[in-house]
mmCIF file of C-alpha atoms in Angstrom:
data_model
loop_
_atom_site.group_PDB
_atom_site.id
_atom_site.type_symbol
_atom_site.label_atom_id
_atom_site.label_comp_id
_atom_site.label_asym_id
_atom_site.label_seq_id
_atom_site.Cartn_x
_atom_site.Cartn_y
_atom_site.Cartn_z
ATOM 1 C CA UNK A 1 37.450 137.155 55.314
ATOM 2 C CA UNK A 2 36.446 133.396 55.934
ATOM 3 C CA UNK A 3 33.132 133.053 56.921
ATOM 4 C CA UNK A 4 32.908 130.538 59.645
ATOM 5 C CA UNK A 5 29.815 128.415 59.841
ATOM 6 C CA UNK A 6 28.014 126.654 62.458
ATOM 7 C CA UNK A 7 26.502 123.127 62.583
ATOM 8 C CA UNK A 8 23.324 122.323 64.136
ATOM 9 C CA UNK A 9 25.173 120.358 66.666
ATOM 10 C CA UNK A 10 27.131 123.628 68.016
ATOM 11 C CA UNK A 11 23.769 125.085 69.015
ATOM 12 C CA UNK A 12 21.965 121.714 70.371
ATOM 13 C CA UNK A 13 22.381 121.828 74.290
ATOM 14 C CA UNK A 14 22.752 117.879 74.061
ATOM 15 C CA UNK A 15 26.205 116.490 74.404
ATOM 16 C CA UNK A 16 25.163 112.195 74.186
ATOM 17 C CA UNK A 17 21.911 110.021 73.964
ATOM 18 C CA UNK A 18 22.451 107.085 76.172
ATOM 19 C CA UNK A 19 20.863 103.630 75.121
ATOM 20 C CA UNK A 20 18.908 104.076 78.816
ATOM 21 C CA UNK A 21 16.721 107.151 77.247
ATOM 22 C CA UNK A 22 19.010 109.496 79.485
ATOM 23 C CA UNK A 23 20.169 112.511 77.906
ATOM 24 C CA UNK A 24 23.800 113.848 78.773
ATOM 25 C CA UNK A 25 23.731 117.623 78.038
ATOM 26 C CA UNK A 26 26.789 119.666 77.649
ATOM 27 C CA UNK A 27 26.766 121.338 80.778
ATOM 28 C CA UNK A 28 27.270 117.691 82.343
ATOM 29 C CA UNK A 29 23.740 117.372 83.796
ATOM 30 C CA UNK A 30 21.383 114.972 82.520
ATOM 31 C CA UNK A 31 17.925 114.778 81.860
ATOM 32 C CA UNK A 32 15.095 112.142 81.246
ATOM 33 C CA UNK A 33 12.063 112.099 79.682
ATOM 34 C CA UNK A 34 8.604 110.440 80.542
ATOM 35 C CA UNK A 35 5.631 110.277 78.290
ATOM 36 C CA UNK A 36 2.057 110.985 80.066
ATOM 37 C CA UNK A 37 -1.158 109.372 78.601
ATOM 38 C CA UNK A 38 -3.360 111.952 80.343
ATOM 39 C CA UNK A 39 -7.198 110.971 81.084
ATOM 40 C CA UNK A 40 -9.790 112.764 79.959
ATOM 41 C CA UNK A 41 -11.202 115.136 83.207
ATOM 42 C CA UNK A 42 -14.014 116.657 81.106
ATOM 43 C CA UNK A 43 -15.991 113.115 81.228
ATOM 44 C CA UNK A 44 -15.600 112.393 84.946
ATOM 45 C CA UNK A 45 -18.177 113.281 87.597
ATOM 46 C CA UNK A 46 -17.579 115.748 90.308
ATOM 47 C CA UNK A 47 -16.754 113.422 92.813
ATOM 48 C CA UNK A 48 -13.819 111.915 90.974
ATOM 49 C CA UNK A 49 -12.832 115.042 89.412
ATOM 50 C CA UNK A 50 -12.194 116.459 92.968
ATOM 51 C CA UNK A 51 -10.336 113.188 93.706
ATOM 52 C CA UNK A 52 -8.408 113.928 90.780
ATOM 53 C CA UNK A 53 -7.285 116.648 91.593
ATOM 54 C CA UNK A 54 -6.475 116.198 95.289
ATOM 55 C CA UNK A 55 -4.381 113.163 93.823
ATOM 56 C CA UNK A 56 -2.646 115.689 91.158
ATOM 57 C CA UNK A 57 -2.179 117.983 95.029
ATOM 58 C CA UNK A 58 -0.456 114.887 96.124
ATOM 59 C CA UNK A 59 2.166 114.850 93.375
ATOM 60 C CA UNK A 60 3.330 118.463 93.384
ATOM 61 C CA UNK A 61 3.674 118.270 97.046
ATOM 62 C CA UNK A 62 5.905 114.916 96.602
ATOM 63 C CA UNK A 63 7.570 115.873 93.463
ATOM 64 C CA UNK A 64 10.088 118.139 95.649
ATOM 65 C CA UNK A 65 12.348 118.762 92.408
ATOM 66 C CA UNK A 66 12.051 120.343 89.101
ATOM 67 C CA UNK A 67 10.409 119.094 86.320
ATOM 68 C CA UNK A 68 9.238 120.544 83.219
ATOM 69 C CA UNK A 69 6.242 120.159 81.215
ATOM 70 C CA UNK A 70 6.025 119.907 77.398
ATOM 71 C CA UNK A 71 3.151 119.890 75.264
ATOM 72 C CA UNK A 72 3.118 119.290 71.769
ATOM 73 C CA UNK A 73 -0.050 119.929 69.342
ATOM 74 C CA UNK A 74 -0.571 118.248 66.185
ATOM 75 C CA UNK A 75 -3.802 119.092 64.040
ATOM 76 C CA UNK A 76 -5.478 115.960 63.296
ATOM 77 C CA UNK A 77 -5.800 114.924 59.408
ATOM 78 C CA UNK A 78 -9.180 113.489 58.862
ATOM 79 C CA UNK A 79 -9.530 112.713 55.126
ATOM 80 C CA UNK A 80 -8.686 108.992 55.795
ATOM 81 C CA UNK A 81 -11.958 109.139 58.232
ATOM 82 C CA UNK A 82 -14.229 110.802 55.781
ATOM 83 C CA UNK A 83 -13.074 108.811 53.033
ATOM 84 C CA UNK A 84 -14.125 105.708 55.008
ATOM 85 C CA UNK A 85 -17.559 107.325 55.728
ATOM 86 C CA UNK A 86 -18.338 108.273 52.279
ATOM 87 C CA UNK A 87 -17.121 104.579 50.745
ATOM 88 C CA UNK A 88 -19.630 103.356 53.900
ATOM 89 C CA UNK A 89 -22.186 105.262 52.226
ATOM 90 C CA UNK A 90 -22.624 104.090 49.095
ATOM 91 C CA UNK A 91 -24.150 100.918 50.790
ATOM 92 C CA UNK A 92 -26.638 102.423 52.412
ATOM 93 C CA UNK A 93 -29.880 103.636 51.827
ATOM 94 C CA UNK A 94 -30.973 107.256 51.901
ATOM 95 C CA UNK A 95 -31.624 108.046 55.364
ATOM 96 C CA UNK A 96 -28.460 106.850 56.280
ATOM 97 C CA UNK A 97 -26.845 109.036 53.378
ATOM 98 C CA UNK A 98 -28.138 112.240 54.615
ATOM 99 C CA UNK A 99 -27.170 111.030 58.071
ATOM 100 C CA UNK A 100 -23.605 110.529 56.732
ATOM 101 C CA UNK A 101 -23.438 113.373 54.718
ATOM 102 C CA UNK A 102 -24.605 115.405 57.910
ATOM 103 C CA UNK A 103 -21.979 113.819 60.529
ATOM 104 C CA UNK A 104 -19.117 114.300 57.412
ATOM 105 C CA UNK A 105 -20.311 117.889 57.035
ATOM 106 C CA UNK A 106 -19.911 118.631 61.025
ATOM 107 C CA UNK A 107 -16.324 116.959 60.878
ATOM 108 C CA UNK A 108 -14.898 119.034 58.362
ATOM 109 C CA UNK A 109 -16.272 122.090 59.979
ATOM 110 C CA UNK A 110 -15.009 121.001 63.305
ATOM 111 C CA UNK A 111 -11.234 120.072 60.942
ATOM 112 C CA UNK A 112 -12.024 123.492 59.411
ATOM 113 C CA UNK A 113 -11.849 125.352 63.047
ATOM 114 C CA UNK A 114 -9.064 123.379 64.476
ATOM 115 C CA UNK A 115 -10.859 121.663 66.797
ATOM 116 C CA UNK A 116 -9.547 118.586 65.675
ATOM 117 C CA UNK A 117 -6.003 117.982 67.199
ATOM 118 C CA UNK A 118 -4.227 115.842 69.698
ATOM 119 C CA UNK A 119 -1.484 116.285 72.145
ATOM 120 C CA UNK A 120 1.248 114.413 73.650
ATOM 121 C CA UNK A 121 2.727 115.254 76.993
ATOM 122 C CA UNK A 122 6.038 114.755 78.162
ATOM 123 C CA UNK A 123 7.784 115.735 81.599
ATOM 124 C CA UNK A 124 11.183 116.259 81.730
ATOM 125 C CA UNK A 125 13.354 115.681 84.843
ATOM 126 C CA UNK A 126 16.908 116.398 85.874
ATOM 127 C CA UNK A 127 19.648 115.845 88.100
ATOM 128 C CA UNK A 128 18.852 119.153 90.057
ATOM 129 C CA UNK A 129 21.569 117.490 93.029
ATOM 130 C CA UNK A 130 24.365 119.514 92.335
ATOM 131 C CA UNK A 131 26.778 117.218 94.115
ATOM 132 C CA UNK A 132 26.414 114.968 91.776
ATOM 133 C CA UNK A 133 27.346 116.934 88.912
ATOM 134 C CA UNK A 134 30.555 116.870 90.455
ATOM 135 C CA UNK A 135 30.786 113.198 90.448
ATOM 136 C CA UNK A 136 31.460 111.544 87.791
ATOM 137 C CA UNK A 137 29.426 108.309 88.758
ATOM 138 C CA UNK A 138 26.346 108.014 86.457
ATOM 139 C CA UNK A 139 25.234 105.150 88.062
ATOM 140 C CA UNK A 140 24.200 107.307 90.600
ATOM 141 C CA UNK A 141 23.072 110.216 88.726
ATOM 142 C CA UNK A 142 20.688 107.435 86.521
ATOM 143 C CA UNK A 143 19.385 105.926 89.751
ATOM 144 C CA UNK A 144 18.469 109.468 90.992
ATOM 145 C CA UNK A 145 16.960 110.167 87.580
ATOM 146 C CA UNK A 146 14.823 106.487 88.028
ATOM 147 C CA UNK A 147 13.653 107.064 91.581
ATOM 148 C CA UNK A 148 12.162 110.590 90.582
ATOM 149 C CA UNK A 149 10.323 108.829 87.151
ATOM 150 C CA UNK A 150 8.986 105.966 90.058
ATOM 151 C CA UNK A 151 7.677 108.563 92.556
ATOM 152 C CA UNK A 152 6.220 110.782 89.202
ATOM 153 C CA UNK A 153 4.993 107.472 87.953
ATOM 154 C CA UNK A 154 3.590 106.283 91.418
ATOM 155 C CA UNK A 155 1.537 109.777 92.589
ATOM 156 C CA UNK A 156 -0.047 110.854 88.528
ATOM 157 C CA UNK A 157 -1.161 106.886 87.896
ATOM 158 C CA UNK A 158 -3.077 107.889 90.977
ATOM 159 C CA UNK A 159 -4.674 110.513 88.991
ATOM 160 C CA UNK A 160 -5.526 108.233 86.072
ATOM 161 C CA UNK A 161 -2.991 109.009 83.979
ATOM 162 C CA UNK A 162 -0.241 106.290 82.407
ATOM 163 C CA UNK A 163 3.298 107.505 82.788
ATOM 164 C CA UNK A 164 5.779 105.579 80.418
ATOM 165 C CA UNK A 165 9.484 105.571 81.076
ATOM 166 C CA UNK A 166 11.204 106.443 77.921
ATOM 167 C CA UNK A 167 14.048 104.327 77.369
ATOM 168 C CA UNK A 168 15.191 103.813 74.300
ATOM 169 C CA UNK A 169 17.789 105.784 72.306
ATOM 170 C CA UNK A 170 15.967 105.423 69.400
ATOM 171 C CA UNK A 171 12.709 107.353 71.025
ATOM 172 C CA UNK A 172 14.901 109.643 72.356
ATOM 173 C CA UNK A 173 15.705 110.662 68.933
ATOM 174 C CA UNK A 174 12.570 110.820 67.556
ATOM 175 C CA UNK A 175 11.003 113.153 70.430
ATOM 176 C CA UNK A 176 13.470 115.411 69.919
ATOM 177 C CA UNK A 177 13.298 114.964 66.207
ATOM 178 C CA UNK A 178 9.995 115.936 66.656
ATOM 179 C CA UNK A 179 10.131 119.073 68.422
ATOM 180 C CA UNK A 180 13.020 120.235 65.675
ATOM 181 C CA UNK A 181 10.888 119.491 62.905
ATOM 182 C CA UNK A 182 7.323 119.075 63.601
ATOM 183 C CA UNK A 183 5.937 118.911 60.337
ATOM 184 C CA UNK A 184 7.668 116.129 59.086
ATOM 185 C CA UNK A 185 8.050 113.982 62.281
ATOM 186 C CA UNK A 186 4.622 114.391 64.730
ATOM 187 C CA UNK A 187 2.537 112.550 62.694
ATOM 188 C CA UNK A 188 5.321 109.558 63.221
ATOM 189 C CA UNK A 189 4.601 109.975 66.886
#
């Protein structure tokens, strides 16, 4: 008996990359993805974290279509940081040693406990009209897919966050290279 085996690309949903950032997939719908700089609510005061998140109201109420939300964890490496500190150190005197020695101790600890990572969010959107599946025009299946990343753009910049239109083949690739193979690629990111 032969065995028969399967490729990678049998198994990934994605049928083409265009050079717009839109992803054909091989059910014929398409999808795009947006990158969100998020702000950081923990530092605002009351007042504009309630405007915050009336804005944030705003945007699911406009956002009348599916979207999906990724987020993707990467523990932070600090070496390079403490190495820095400790070649700072050897300048200074001996209060600011123990100082040093004190603020490297606390980062390794918080390193040790995984406090230290970062994140990068990314929304994905489709062509949810089913009509349009049907017709074989992507001009207007990539307009639909532009107007929803304007009126996503338009109601979370409200909110303080940056929304970046991903358009490039090439970061296509490496977002979903990234989510394939995290170790080796979210450091790259």
């Amino acid at each position: 008996m032969e065995k028969k085996i399967n490729s990678v690309q049998n198994w990934i949903y994605i049928k083409e990359i265009y050079n717009n950032g839109i992803i054909k997939l091989k059910n014929d719908s398409y999808v795009k993805i947006l990158k969100i700089l998020p702000i950081n609510f923990n530092l605002k005061t009351d007042f504009e974290k309630e405007q915050i998140l009336n804005s944030y109201k705003i945007f699911l109420k406009t956002c009348n279509f599916d979207i999906q939300i990724l987020i993707q964890s990467k523990k932070e490496d600090l070496s390079k940081n403490i190495k820095n500190i400790q070649e700072n150190l050897k300048k200074e005197n001996k209060n600011i040693i123990k100082i040093g020695n004190n603020y490297i101790n606390y980062i390794k600890k918080i390193n040790k406990e995984n406090y230290s990572s970062s994140k990068n969010f990314f929304i994905l959107i489709n062509n949810s009209n089913t009509n349009l599946k049907n017709i074989n025009n992507e001009e207007i299946i990539f307009s639909e897919l532009n107007e929803k990343y304007l009126k996503i753009k338009d109601t979370l910049s409200r909110c303080g966050n940056y929304v970046i239109n991903i358009d490039e083949k090439n970061e296509i690739i490496k977002i979903l290279e990234s989510f394939f193979n995290k170790r080796e690629f979210l450091n790259k990111l």
